[in-house]
Coordinates of C-alpha atoms in Angstrom, one line a residue:
Chain A
M1356 CA 51.2 10.2 -35.6
S1357 CA 49.7 12.1 -38.4
E1358 CA 50.2 10.8 -42.0
E1359 CA 51.6 14.2 -43.0
V1360 CA 54.7 13.9 -40.8
K1361 CA 57.8 13.6 -43.0
N1362 CA 60.8 11.6 -42.0
P1363 CA 64.0 13.1 -43.4
I1364 CA 65.9 9.8 -43.1
T1365 CA 63.5 7.6 -45.1
E1366 CA 62.7 10.5 -47.6
K1367 CA 66.4 10.7 -48.4
I1368 CA 67.1 7.0 -48.9
E1369 CA 63.9 6.4 -50.9
S1370 CA 65.2 8.7 -53.6
T1371 CA 68.8 7.2 -53.8
K1372 CA 68.6 3.5 -53.2
G1373 CA 67.4 0.6 -55.3
G1374 CA 66.9 -3.2 -55.1
H1375 CA 63.7 -5.2 -55.4
F1376 CA 63.2 -6.2 -51.7
Y1377 CA 64.4 -2.8 -50.5
K1378 CA 61.7 -1.1 -52.6
E1379 CA 59.0 -3.5 -51.5
I1380 CA 59.9 -2.9 -47.8
M1381 CA 59.8 0.9 -48.3
K1382 CA 56.3 0.7 -49.7
D1383 CA 55.0 -0.2 -46.2
F1384 CA 54.0 3.0 -44.4
R1385 CA 55.2 1.6 -41.0
I1386 CA 58.8 2.0 -42.2
K1387 CA 58.7 5.8 -41.8
E1388 CA 57.9 5.3 -38.1
S1389 CA 60.5 2.5 -37.7
L1390 CA 63.6 4.2 -39.0
H1391 CA 65.0 7.4 -37.7
G1392 CA 68.7 7.0 -38.3
C1393 CA 71.0 4.7 -36.4
L1394 CA 73.9 5.4 -34.1
N1395 CA 75.3 1.9 -34.4
C1396 CA 75.3 1.9 -30.6
G1397 CA 74.2 -1.8 -30.3
T1398 CA 71.7 -1.2 -27.5
C1399 CA 69.2 -3.2 -29.6
V1400 CA 71.5 -6.1 -30.0
A1401 CA 72.3 -6.2 -26.3
N1402 CA 68.6 -6.5 -25.5
C1403 CA 67.7 -8.9 -28.3
P1404 CA 67.0 -12.5 -27.3
A1405 CA 67.3 -13.7 -30.9
A1406 CA 70.8 -12.0 -31.3
A1407 CA 71.8 -14.0 -28.2
F1408 CA 71.3 -17.3 -30.0
Y1409 CA 71.2 -16.7 -33.7
D1410 CA 73.0 -15.0 -36.5
Y1411 CA 70.5 -12.1 -36.3
S1412 CA 71.0 -8.5 -35.4
P1413 CA 68.4 -5.7 -35.1
R1414 CA 71.3 -3.2 -35.6
E1415 CA 72.0 -4.8 -38.9
V1416 CA 68.3 -4.7 -39.9
C1417 CA 68.3 -0.9 -39.4
Q1418 CA 71.7 -0.4 -41.0
M1419 CA 70.8 -2.4 -44.1
M1420 CA 67.7 -0.4 -44.6
I1421 CA 69.5 2.9 -44.1
E1422 CA 72.2 1.9 -46.5
G1423 CA 69.8 0.2 -49.0
D1424 CA 72.1 -2.8 -48.8
E1425 CA 70.2 -5.3 -51.0
E1426 CA 72.7 -8.1 -50.5
T1427 CA 72.2 -8.1 -46.7
I1428 CA 68.4 -7.5 -47.1
E1429 CA 68.3 -10.7 -49.3
E1430 CA 70.1 -12.7 -46.6
Y1431 CA 67.5 -11.6 -44.1
M1432 CA 64.6 -12.3 -46.6
N1433 CA 66.0 -15.8 -47.2
G1434 CA 65.9 -16.9 -43.6
K1435 CA 67.2 -14.6 -40.9
I1436 CA 63.9 -12.7 -40.5
W1437 CA 62.4 -15.8 -39.0
N1438 CA 64.8 -15.7 -36.0
C1439 CA 63.3 -12.5 -34.6
A1440 CA 61.1 -13.2 -31.5
Q1441 CA 58.9 -10.2 -32.2
C1442 CA 59.4 -9.0 -28.6
F1443 CA 60.0 -5.4 -29.5
S1444 CA 62.9 -5.1 -27.0
C1445 CA 64.8 -3.3 -29.8
K1446 CA 62.1 -0.7 -30.3
Y1447 CA 61.7 -0.1 -26.5
R1448 CA 65.4 0.4 -25.9
C1449 CA 66.5 2.3 -29.1
P1450 CA 67.5 5.9 -28.4
K1451 CA 66.4 6.8 -31.9
E1452 CA 63.1 4.9 -31.5
N1453 CA 63.8 2.6 -34.4
S1454 CA 61.9 -0.6 -34.6
A1455 CA 63.7 -3.5 -36.2
A1456 CA 60.8 -5.7 -35.1
D1457 CA 58.4 -3.7 -37.2
I1458 CA 60.8 -3.8 -40.2
V1459 CA 61.1 -7.6 -39.8
M1460 CA 57.3 -7.9 -39.7
T1461 CA 57.0 -6.0 -43.0
M1462 CA 59.7 -8.4 -44.4
R1463 CA 57.8 -11.5 -43.2
E1464 CA 54.7 -10.2 -45.0
I1465 CA 56.7 -9.8 -48.2
A1466 CA 58.3 -13.2 -47.8
V1467 CA 54.8 -14.8 -47.7
R1468 CA 53.6 -12.7 -50.6
E1469 CA 56.6 -13.7 -52.7
G1470 CA 56.4 -17.4 -52.0
M1471 CA 59.6 -17.5 -49.8
A1472 CA 58.0 -18.6 -46.5
G1473 CA 57.1 -22.2 -47.3
E1474 CA 60.0 -23.7 -45.3
A1475 CA 59.6 -21.2 -42.4
L1476 CA 55.9 -22.0 -42.1
A1477 CA 56.2 -25.8 -42.3
G1478 CA 54.5 -27.0 -39.2
Y1479 CA 52.3 -24.0 -39.0
T1480 CA 49.3 -25.4 -41.0
R1481 CA 47.2 -26.3 -38.0
I1482 CA 47.3 -22.8 -36.5
A1483 CA 46.4 -21.2 -39.9
K1484 CA 43.6 -23.6 -40.4
L1485 CA 42.2 -23.0 -37.0
V1486 CA 42.2 -19.2 -37.4
L1487 CA 40.4 -19.4 -40.7
T1488 CA 37.8 -22.1 -39.9
R1489 CA 37.2 -21.6 -36.1
G1490 CA 37.9 -18.0 -35.5
N1491 CA 40.5 -18.5 -32.9
Q1492 CA 44.1 -19.6 -32.8
L1493 CA 44.6 -22.5 -30.4
A1494 CA 42.7 -25.6 -29.2
P1495 CA 43.3 -27.9 -26.2
D1496 CA 43.4 -30.8 -28.7
M1497 CA 46.5 -29.3 -30.3
L1498 CA 48.5 -29.5 -27.1
S1499 CA 49.1 -33.2 -27.3
P1500 CA 52.1 -34.7 -25.4
D1501 CA 53.4 -36.1 -28.7
A1502 CA 53.8 -32.5 -30.1
F1503 CA 55.2 -31.2 -26.8
P1504 CA 57.3 -34.0 -25.2
D1505 CA 59.6 -31.4 -23.6
W1506 CA 56.7 -30.1 -21.5
G1507 CA 57.1 -33.0 -19.2
P1508 CA 55.1 -35.9 -17.8
R1509 CA 52.3 -33.7 -16.3
M1510 CA 51.2 -32.8 -19.8
I1511 CA 50.3 -36.5 -20.4
E1512 CA 48.2 -36.5 -17.3
L1513 CA 46.5 -33.2 -18.3
S1514 CA 45.9 -34.3 -21.8
E1515 CA 44.1 -37.5 -20.6
K1516 CA 41.9 -35.6 -18.1
K1517 CA 41.3 -32.3 -19.9
M1518 CA 37.6 -33.0 -20.8
E1519 CA 36.5 -33.6 -17.2
M1520 CA 38.8 -30.9 -15.8
R1521 CA 37.4 -28.3 -18.2
E1522 CA 33.8 -29.4 -17.5
E1523 CA 34.4 -28.8 -13.8
L1524 CA 36.1 -25.5 -14.4
F1525 CA 33.6 -24.0 -16.8
K1526 CA 30.3 -25.3 -15.3
G1527 CA 27.9 -22.4 -16.0
F1528 CA 30.0 -20.8 -18.7
P1529 CA 28.5 -21.9 -22.0
G1530 CA 30.9 -22.0 -25.0
M1531 CA 34.0 -22.4 -22.9
N1532 CA 34.2 -26.1 -22.4
V1533 CA 35.4 -27.1 -25.9
V1534 CA 38.6 -28.9 -27.0
D1535 CA 38.7 -28.4 -30.7
R1536 CA 39.1 -24.6 -30.5
A1537 CA 39.7 -22.0 -27.8
W1538 CA 36.0 -21.1 -27.4
A1539 CA 32.9 -21.9 -29.4
A1540 CA 32.7 -18.8 -31.7
E1541 CA 29.4 -18.8 -33.5
D1542 CA 29.1 -19.7 -37.2
F1543 CA 28.1 -16.2 -38.2
T1544 CA 31.2 -14.9 -36.4
I1545 CA 33.5 -17.3 -38.2
Y1546 CA 31.9 -16.2 -41.5
E1547 CA 32.5 -12.6 -40.7
M1548 CA 36.2 -13.4 -39.9
Q1549 CA 36.5 -15.3 -43.2
K1550 CA 35.0 -12.4 -45.1
I1551 CA 37.5 -10.0 -43.5
W1552 CA 40.4 -12.2 -44.7
Q1553 CA 38.9 -12.4 -48.1
E1554 CA 38.1 -8.7 -48.5
S1555 CA 41.5 -7.6 -47.1
G1556 CA 43.5 -9.7 -49.6
A1557 CA 44.9 -11.7 -46.7
L1558 CA 43.2 -15.0 -47.8
E1559 CA 44.8 -14.7 -51.2
K1560 CA 48.2 -14.4 -49.4
V1561 CA 47.4 -17.5 -47.4
G1562 CA 46.9 -19.3 -50.7
I1563 CA 50.5 -18.8 -51.6
V1564 CA 51.7 -20.9 -48.7
F1565 CA 48.6 -23.1 -48.1
P1566 CA 46.6 -23.3 -51.3
F1567 CA 44.4 -26.1 -49.9
L1568 CA 43.3 -23.8 -47.0
V1569 CA 41.8 -21.3 -49.4
D1570 CA 39.7 -24.1 -50.9
I1571 CA 38.5 -25.1 -47.5
V1572 CA 37.6 -21.6 -46.5
Q1573 CA 35.9 -20.8 -49.8
D1574 CA 33.8 -24.0 -49.7
D1575 CA 32.9 -23.2 -46.1
M1576 CA 31.8 -19.7 -47.0
E1577 CA 29.8 -20.8 -50.0
D1578 CA 27.9 -23.4 -47.9
K1579 CA 26.8 -20.7 -45.4
A1580 CA 26.6 -17.7 -47.8
D1581 CA 22.8 -17.3 -48.2
E1582 CA 22.0 -17.5 -44.5
M1583 CA 25.0 -15.4 -43.4
E1584 CA 24.6 -12.6 -46.1
A1585 CA 20.9 -12.3 -45.0
K1586 CA 22.1 -11.7 -41.5
I1587 CA 24.6 -9.1 -42.7
A1588 CA 21.8 -7.4 -44.7
E1589 CA 19.7 -7.2 -41.5
K1590 CA 22.7 -5.6 -39.7
K1591 CA 23.2 -3.1 -42.5
A1592 CA 19.6 -2.1 -42.4
K1593 CA 19.7 -1.7 -38.6
L1594 CA 22.9 0.4 -38.8
A1595 CA 21.5 2.6 -41.5
A1596 CA 18.3 3.2 -39.4
S1597 CA 20.3 4.0 -36.3
N1598 CA 22.5 6.5 -38.2
K1599 CA 19.6 8.4 -39.6
Chain B
M528 CA 66.1 -6.6 -3.4
S529 CA 62.5 -6.1 -2.4
Y530 CA 60.7 -2.9 -3.5
E531 CA 57.7 -0.9 -2.8
I532 CA 55.4 0.3 -5.6
N533 CA 56.1 3.9 -5.0
D534 CA 59.8 3.3 -5.9
V535 CA 59.0 2.3 -9.4
K536 CA 56.3 5.0 -9.8
T537 CA 59.2 7.5 -10.2
A538 CA 59.5 6.1 -13.7
I539 CA 56.2 7.7 -14.6
N540 CA 57.7 11.1 -14.0
H541 CA 60.4 10.5 -16.6
G542 CA 60.3 13.3 -19.1
K543 CA 58.0 15.7 -17.1
G544 CA 59.1 19.2 -17.7
M545 CA 61.9 18.2 -20.0
N546 CA 60.4 19.6 -23.2
Y547 CA 59.8 16.2 -24.7
H548 CA 57.2 15.9 -27.4
V549 CA 54.4 14.3 -25.5
H550 CA 52.0 12.4 -27.8
D551 CA 48.6 11.6 -26.4
I552 CA 46.5 9.7 -28.9
R553 CA 43.3 10.7 -27.1
A554 CA 43.6 14.2 -28.4
E555 CA 43.9 13.0 -32.0
M556 CA 41.0 10.7 -31.5
K557 CA 38.9 13.5 -30.3
K558 CA 39.8 15.6 -33.3
L559 CA 38.8 12.8 -35.7
E560 CA 35.6 12.3 -33.8
E561 CA 34.7 16.0 -34.2
E562 CA 35.5 15.8 -37.9
G563 CA 33.2 12.7 -38.2
E564 CA 36.0 10.5 -39.3
I565 CA 35.6 8.0 -36.5
K566 CA 33.3 7.1 -33.7
I567 CA 34.7 6.7 -30.2
A568 CA 33.3 4.1 -27.7
H569 CA 33.2 6.3 -24.6
I570 CA 33.6 4.7 -21.2
I571 CA 30.4 3.5 -19.7
G572 CA 29.9 3.7 -16.0
P573 CA 32.5 4.4 -13.3
Y574 CA 36.2 4.6 -14.0
K575 CA 39.5 5.2 -12.2
E576 CA 42.3 7.4 -13.5
E577 CA 45.8 5.8 -13.4
E578 CA 49.0 7.5 -14.7
V579 CA 50.7 6.3 -17.9
M580 CA 53.9 7.9 -19.5
Y581 CA 54.5 11.6 -18.9
G582 CA 51.7 11.6 -16.2
I583 CA 48.9 11.3 -18.8
K584 CA 45.8 9.8 -17.2
K585 CA 44.4 6.6 -18.5
R586 CA 40.7 6.0 -17.5
V587 CA 40.2 2.4 -16.4
P588 CA 36.6 1.3 -16.6
L589 CA 35.4 -0.3 -13.4
D590 CA 32.2 -2.0 -14.6
M591 CA 30.5 -3.3 -17.7
H592 CA 33.4 -5.3 -19.0
Y593 CA 33.3 -6.9 -22.4
Q594 CA 35.7 -9.8 -22.0
H595 CA 38.0 -10.1 -25.0
K596 CA 39.3 -13.6 -24.3
S597 CA 42.7 -15.0 -25.1
C598 CA 43.1 -18.0 -27.5
G599 CA 46.1 -19.3 -25.6
Q600 CA 44.6 -18.9 -22.1
C601 CA 41.2 -20.5 -23.0
A602 CA 43.0 -23.5 -24.7
N603 CA 46.0 -23.9 -22.5
L604 CA 45.6 -22.0 -19.2
P605 CA 41.8 -21.9 -18.8
G606 CA 42.2 -21.1 -15.1
V607 CA 43.0 -17.5 -16.2
P608 CA 39.8 -16.6 -18.0
R609 CA 37.9 -18.5 -15.2
S610 CA 39.7 -16.3 -12.6
N611 CA 39.0 -13.2 -14.6
F612 CA 35.3 -14.1 -14.4
Y613 CA 35.6 -15.1 -10.8
Y614 CA 37.0 -11.9 -9.4
R615 CA 34.3 -9.9 -11.3
D616 CA 31.6 -12.2 -9.9
K617 CA 32.9 -11.7 -6.3
L618 CA 33.1 -7.9 -6.7
G619 CA 29.7 -7.5 -8.4
I620 CA 31.1 -6.3 -11.7
K621 CA 29.0 -7.0 -14.8
Y622 CA 30.7 -8.6 -17.7
Y623 CA 30.0 -10.1 -21.0
N624 CA 31.6 -13.3 -22.3
D625 CA 30.9 -13.1 -26.0
M626 CA 30.7 -16.1 -28.3
Q627 CA 30.7 -13.6 -31.2
Q628 CA 34.3 -12.6 -30.3
T629 CA 37.0 -13.7 -32.7
S630 CA 40.7 -14.0 -32.0
C631 CA 42.7 -10.8 -32.6
T632 CA 44.8 -13.1 -34.9
A633 CA 48.0 -11.3 -33.8
W634 CA 49.8 -14.4 -32.6
N635 CA 49.3 -15.8 -36.0
Y636 CA 50.5 -12.6 -37.6
H637 CA 53.7 -12.1 -35.6
A638 CA 54.6 -15.8 -36.0
S639 CA 53.8 -16.3 -39.6
G640 CA 53.4 -13.0 -41.6
L641 CA 50.1 -14.4 -42.8
G642 CA 47.6 -11.6 -42.8
N643 CA 48.1 -7.9 -43.3
L644 CA 47.4 -4.6 -41.6
V645 CA 44.0 -4.2 -43.2
Q646 CA 43.0 -7.6 -42.0
L647 CA 44.3 -7.0 -38.5
G648 CA 42.7 -3.6 -38.4
A649 CA 39.3 -5.0 -39.5
V650 CA 39.4 -7.9 -37.1
A651 CA 40.2 -5.4 -34.3
A652 CA 37.4 -3.1 -35.5
R653 CA 34.9 -6.0 -35.6
N654 CA 35.6 -7.0 -32.0
W655 CA 35.6 -3.4 -30.8
H656 CA 32.2 -3.0 -32.5
R657 CA 30.9 -6.1 -30.7
A658 CA 31.5 -4.5 -27.3
Y659 CA 30.0 -1.2 -28.6
E660 CA 26.8 -2.7 -29.9
E661 CA 26.3 -4.8 -26.7
G662 CA 26.9 -1.7 -24.5
Y663 CA 30.1 -2.8 -22.7
N664 CA 33.6 -1.4 -22.2
F665 CA 36.2 -3.2 -24.2
T666 CA 38.7 -5.1 -21.9
I667 CA 41.4 -7.5 -22.9
H668 CA 42.7 -10.7 -21.3
C669 CA 45.6 -11.4 -23.7
V670 CA 48.8 -9.3 -23.7
T671 CA 49.4 -9.8 -27.4
S672 CA 45.9 -8.8 -28.2
F673 CA 46.5 -5.7 -26.0
G674 CA 49.7 -4.8 -27.8
N675 CA 48.0 -5.4 -31.1
Y676 CA 45.0 -3.3 -30.3
L677 CA 47.1 -0.5 -29.1
E678 CA 49.1 -0.7 -32.3
M679 CA 45.9 -0.9 -34.4
R680 CA 44.4 2.1 -32.7
H681 CA 47.6 4.0 -33.3
L682 CA 47.7 3.0 -37.0
L683 CA 44.0 3.6 -37.6
V684 CA 44.1 7.0 -36.0
G685 CA 47.3 8.0 -37.8
N686 CA 46.7 6.6 -41.3
K687 CA 43.7 7.6 -43.4
E688 CA 44.3 5.1 -46.1
L689 CA 44.3 2.2 -43.7
R690 CA 41.3 3.7 -41.9
D691 CA 39.3 3.9 -45.2
E692 CA 40.1 0.3 -46.1
V693 CA 39.0 -0.9 -42.7
K694 CA 35.8 1.2 -42.9
K695 CA 35.0 -0.3 -46.3
I696 CA 35.2 -3.8 -44.8
M697 CA 33.2 -2.8 -41.8
A698 CA 30.5 -1.4 -44.0
K699 CA 30.3 -4.8 -45.9
L700 CA 29.7 -6.4 -42.5
G701 CA 27.0 -4.0 -41.5
R702 CA 29.3 -2.5 -38.9
E703 CA 31.3 0.7 -38.2
L704 CA 34.7 1.7 -37.1
V705 CA 34.2 2.6 -33.4
I706 CA 37.5 2.9 -31.5
P707 CA 37.4 2.4 -27.8
E708 CA 38.3 5.5 -25.8
E709 CA 40.8 3.4 -23.8
I710 CA 42.5 0.1 -24.7
V711 CA 42.8 -1.6 -21.3
H712 CA 44.4 -4.9 -20.3
D713 CA 42.8 -7.0 -17.6
S714 CA 45.8 -6.7 -15.4
E715 CA 45.5 -2.9 -15.5
I716 CA 41.8 -3.3 -14.4
A717 CA 42.8 -5.7 -11.5
Y718 CA 45.4 -3.1 -10.4
A719 CA 42.9 -0.3 -10.5
L720 CA 40.5 -2.5 -8.4
R721 CA 43.3 -3.4 -5.9
D722 CA 41.5 -1.6 -3.0
K723 CA 38.3 -3.3 -3.7
I724 CA 39.9 -6.7 -4.1
L725 CA 41.7 -6.2 -0.7
A726 CA 38.5 -5.0 1.0
N727 CA 36.6 -8.1 -0.2
A728 CA 39.4 -10.6 0.3
D729 CA 39.1 -13.6 2.7
P730 CA 41.2 -12.7 5.8
K731 CA 42.5 -16.3 6.0
R732 CA 43.6 -16.2 2.4
L733 CA 45.3 -12.8 2.9
A734 CA 47.2 -14.2 5.9
A735 CA 48.3 -17.1 3.6
I736 CA 49.4 -14.7 0.9
K737 CA 51.2 -12.3 3.2
G738 CA 55.0 -12.6 3.0
L739 CA 55.1 -14.9 0.0
K740 CA 58.1 -14.0 -2.0
A741 CA 57.5 -13.4 -5.7
V742 CA 59.1 -12.0 -8.9
E743 CA 57.1 -10.6 -11.8
H744 CA 57.4 -10.9 -15.5
Y745 CA 55.5 -8.8 -18.0
G746 CA 54.7 -9.8 -21.6
C747 CA 56.8 -7.9 -24.1
H748 CA 53.7 -7.0 -26.1
F749 CA 52.3 -5.4 -22.9
F750 CA 54.9 -2.7 -22.6
K751 CA 57.4 -2.8 -25.5
Q752 CA 55.3 -2.7 -28.6
V753 CA 53.5 0.5 -27.8
S754 CA 55.1 1.8 -24.6
D755 CA 53.3 5.1 -23.9
D756 CA 49.9 3.9 -22.7
I757 CA 50.7 1.4 -20.0
I758 CA 49.9 2.1 -16.3
G759 CA 53.2 2.7 -14.7
G760 CA 55.0 4.1 -17.8
K761 CA 58.0 2.4 -19.2
R762 CA 58.4 0.1 -16.1
P763 CA 55.1 -1.7 -15.7
I764 CA 53.7 -1.9 -12.1
V765 CA 50.3 -3.5 -12.3
V766 CA 51.1 -7.1 -11.4
G767 CA 53.6 -6.3 -8.7
G768 CA 51.4 -3.4 -7.5
L769 CA 48.4 -5.6 -7.1
A770 CA 50.4 -8.4 -5.5
S771 CA 52.2 -6.2 -3.0
H772 CA 48.9 -4.5 -2.1
L773 CA 47.7 -8.0 -1.1
G774 CA 50.8 -8.6 1.0
V775 CA 53.1 -10.4 -1.4
Q776 CA 56.8 -9.5 -1.0
M777 CA 57.9 -8.5 -4.5
E778 CA 61.6 -8.9 -5.4
E779 CA 63.7 -7.5 -8.2
Y780 CA 65.9 -9.7 -10.4
S781 CA 68.4 -8.6 -13.0
K782 CA 66.7 -10.2 -16.1
W783 CA 63.2 -8.8 -15.5
F784 CA 63.3 -7.0 -18.9
M785 CA 64.3 -10.0 -21.0
C786 CA 61.8 -11.7 -23.3
C787 CA 60.6 -15.1 -21.9
G788 CA 61.5 -16.8 -25.2
F789 CA 58.0 -17.5 -26.4
G790 CA 58.9 -15.9 -29.8
F791 CA 55.4 -16.6 -31.3
R792 CA 56.9 -19.0 -33.9
H793 CA 59.7 -20.4 -31.7
I794 CA 57.3 -21.9 -29.1
L795 CA 55.8 -24.0 -32.0
V796 CA 58.7 -24.8 -34.2
N797 CA 62.0 -23.9 -32.5
R798 CA 61.8 -24.5 -28.8
E799 CA 65.6 -24.8 -28.4
F800 CA 65.4 -21.0 -28.4
T801 CA 62.6 -20.9 -26.0
R802 CA 64.3 -23.2 -23.5
S803 CA 67.6 -21.4 -23.8
A804 CA 66.0 -18.0 -23.1
Q805 CA 64.1 -19.5 -20.2
N806 CA 67.3 -20.9 -18.7
I807 CA 68.8 -17.4 -18.6
K808 CA 65.7 -16.0 -16.9
L809 CA 65.2 -18.9 -14.5
K810 CA 68.8 -19.0 -13.5
A811 CA 68.7 -15.3 -12.5
I812 CA 65.5 -15.8 -10.7
K813 CA 66.9 -18.7 -8.7
E814 CA 70.3 -17.2 -7.9
E815 CA 69.0 -13.8 -7.1
V816 CA 65.7 -14.4 -5.4
D817 CA 64.5 -18.1 -5.2
P818 CA 60.9 -16.9 -4.9
D819 CA 57.7 -18.8 -3.9
M820 CA 56.2 -18.0 -7.3
I821 CA 56.5 -16.2 -10.6
L822 CA 53.7 -13.7 -11.3
V823 CA 52.7 -13.0 -14.9
N824 CA 50.1 -11.2 -16.9
C825 CA 50.8 -12.6 -20.4
T826 CA 49.4 -15.7 -22.1
G827 CA 52.6 -16.6 -24.0
C828 CA 54.9 -15.9 -21.0
G829 CA 52.7 -17.8 -18.6
T830 CA 52.8 -20.8 -21.0
T831 CA 56.5 -20.5 -21.5
F832 CA 57.4 -20.2 -17.8
D833 CA 55.0 -23.0 -16.8
K834 CA 55.9 -25.5 -19.5
T835 CA 59.7 -25.0 -19.8
Q836 CA 60.9 -25.6 -16.3
W837 CA 60.8 -29.4 -16.3
I838 CA 63.0 -29.7 -19.4
Q839 CA 65.8 -27.7 -17.7
K840 CA 66.8 -30.9 -16.0
A841 CA 68.5 -31.7 -19.2
V842 CA 71.0 -29.0 -18.5
G843 CA 71.3 -30.0 -14.8
E844 CA 68.9 -27.3 -13.5
D845 CA 66.1 -28.0 -11.1
Y846 CA 63.4 -25.3 -11.3
H847 CA 60.0 -25.6 -9.6
Y848 CA 58.5 -22.1 -9.5
P849 CA 54.7 -22.1 -9.7
V850 CA 53.5 -19.6 -12.4
I851 CA 50.5 -17.6 -11.2
F852 CA 48.6 -15.0 -13.1
Y853 CA 47.6 -11.7 -11.4
S854 CA 43.9 -12.7 -11.6
Q855 CA 44.5 -16.2 -10.2
L856 CA 46.2 -14.5 -7.2
A857 CA 43.2 -12.1 -6.9
A858 CA 40.8 -15.1 -7.2
L859 CA 42.7 -16.9 -4.5
A860 CA 42.6 -13.9 -2.2
L861 CA 38.9 -13.6 -2.8
G862 CA 38.4 -17.2 -1.7
A863 CA 38.4 -19.2 -5.0
H864 CA 38.9 -22.9 -5.0
P865 CA 42.4 -23.2 -6.4
F866 CA 41.4 -25.9 -8.9
K867 CA 37.7 -25.7 -9.5
E868 CA 37.6 -21.9 -9.7
A869 CA 41.2 -20.7 -10.4
G870 CA 42.2 -23.7 -12.6
L871 CA 45.7 -23.9 -11.2
N872 CA 45.6 -27.7 -11.8
F873 CA 46.0 -27.0 -15.5
H874 CA 49.5 -25.8 -14.8
V875 CA 52.4 -28.2 -15.6
T876 CA 54.8 -26.9 -13.0
P877 CA 53.2 -28.1 -9.8
V878 CA 51.3 -25.6 -7.7
E879 CA 50.6 -28.0 -4.9
P880 CA 53.7 -27.2 -2.8
L881 CA 52.8 -23.5 -2.9
L882 CA 49.2 -24.3 -1.9
D883 CA 50.4 -26.6 0.9
K884 CA 52.7 -23.8 2.2
M885 CA 49.7 -21.4 2.1
G886 CA 47.5 -24.0 3.8
I887 CA 44.9 -24.0 1.0
S888 CA 43.1 -27.3 0.4
Y889 CA 42.9 -28.4 -3.2
S890 CA 41.6 -31.9 -3.0

């Protein structure tokens, strides 16, 4: 959709409603694609797995934004947003093509930025660390039977034999038989990923929840910087030559 | 109720001739390319056209596949990427397994809110550029990566401000914003290759597959996040379409649409939700079909279905449905060893009874 497209619903409420969180949410350009009025039909709720088990309603998410209802928005910011399963069933089914899932994602970003996500992200450290230091999000080592006792006795067996099983499966596929990350992304690749997080402001945001992680990433980047920046300079020169 | 693939294909025609506003991102991309705003990574080599929403044709590349791997599959269900490599090896398709690929980081993003759109867009652009500079078509193993890349393409094409931010970062990396002409999930490729897979299949394996009863489940990020560029339109057909082509008897169940309960954060920190959602899905599957297997195309859903059946004993239920990915089924049809080459021994819900029924040795 072109950026010039106007949305009469969000244009109107932008000019009349207030509230800190409401204003922060409305700054995100995705909101104009996520709200097109609401019939209160409840189709989203009927299809929402989170609404089936929690005090959470995608209909309420759309309504609170259309009404500019700061009190309800605060309730969501203070916890309810973390109930959403991000399945986008609401977006798929909505006759007005609203997306409560996208609104919630904007709100989660704001919750992190404003230091409100600490409790929700407790237990999330290992994933964040892996993303920022290894370039991918999961490792066989993380799937220990202690962490997932409800996955049954076969997990114990798998955990004990994973090294030899993976060796057999990935014979002839270098970089795939690793257990401390999903695959063995190269150091240069990890550096590029870290640089993206740094340049985009995302690393700074990580620091609000996990300050120690920023230190780890910055130390890691400093250690490699000379070698990696030389490689990037080579790439830049190659690109400039190919574009001439 | 069993169904044929042509029955669900009627969904594609939804909206044809009804004066809907039909939005095809390819036209916008072409315009931006002409204006010099973006580069497009055009399809290399042969392709097959398949219909998406409103009858728009999606061009599925049939060779030269850059393999954008899935974090969850490689770590947790490694038989899936191995099967993806296997079926390409058997069909003579050239592919590139890149150790300079990063995660798309979208699982992290949807679960935690860490990250932002510029970061997600730049990570996407870096991986796209890797495929481009190596001379391969960008193809994706993971459903969340697929949904994320569809969304990133949509946002980067539609928003100049975001595009400029991402371009700035790409320039600092010595790279460019090169958007793939098509964002294609591996299950769409396997579906497009269904005739070739059938033609190259082991007759004994096909006989073993024929008549097996299955239900399918699609990852939400496959068809709900960005719904208008999926083969089959609003009701995906690729997994059931491939399976029924190979002789599997596909069955409908009432909860096909419902999320598996993975929830991105819930699978890590709140599995009561995951288990409860699974119980609803599994109960419907058992009562309405009682299949030989559940077929999937999504990392998170495959994990959830596979790992959450055993614990249902706690609520008096006894589920035992092997969870098989479309590519593991294709690999089995093509003669793969079920453990050494399709990695089915990494699944927690036992696959051995199914393999016994099929007469496939796994020792």
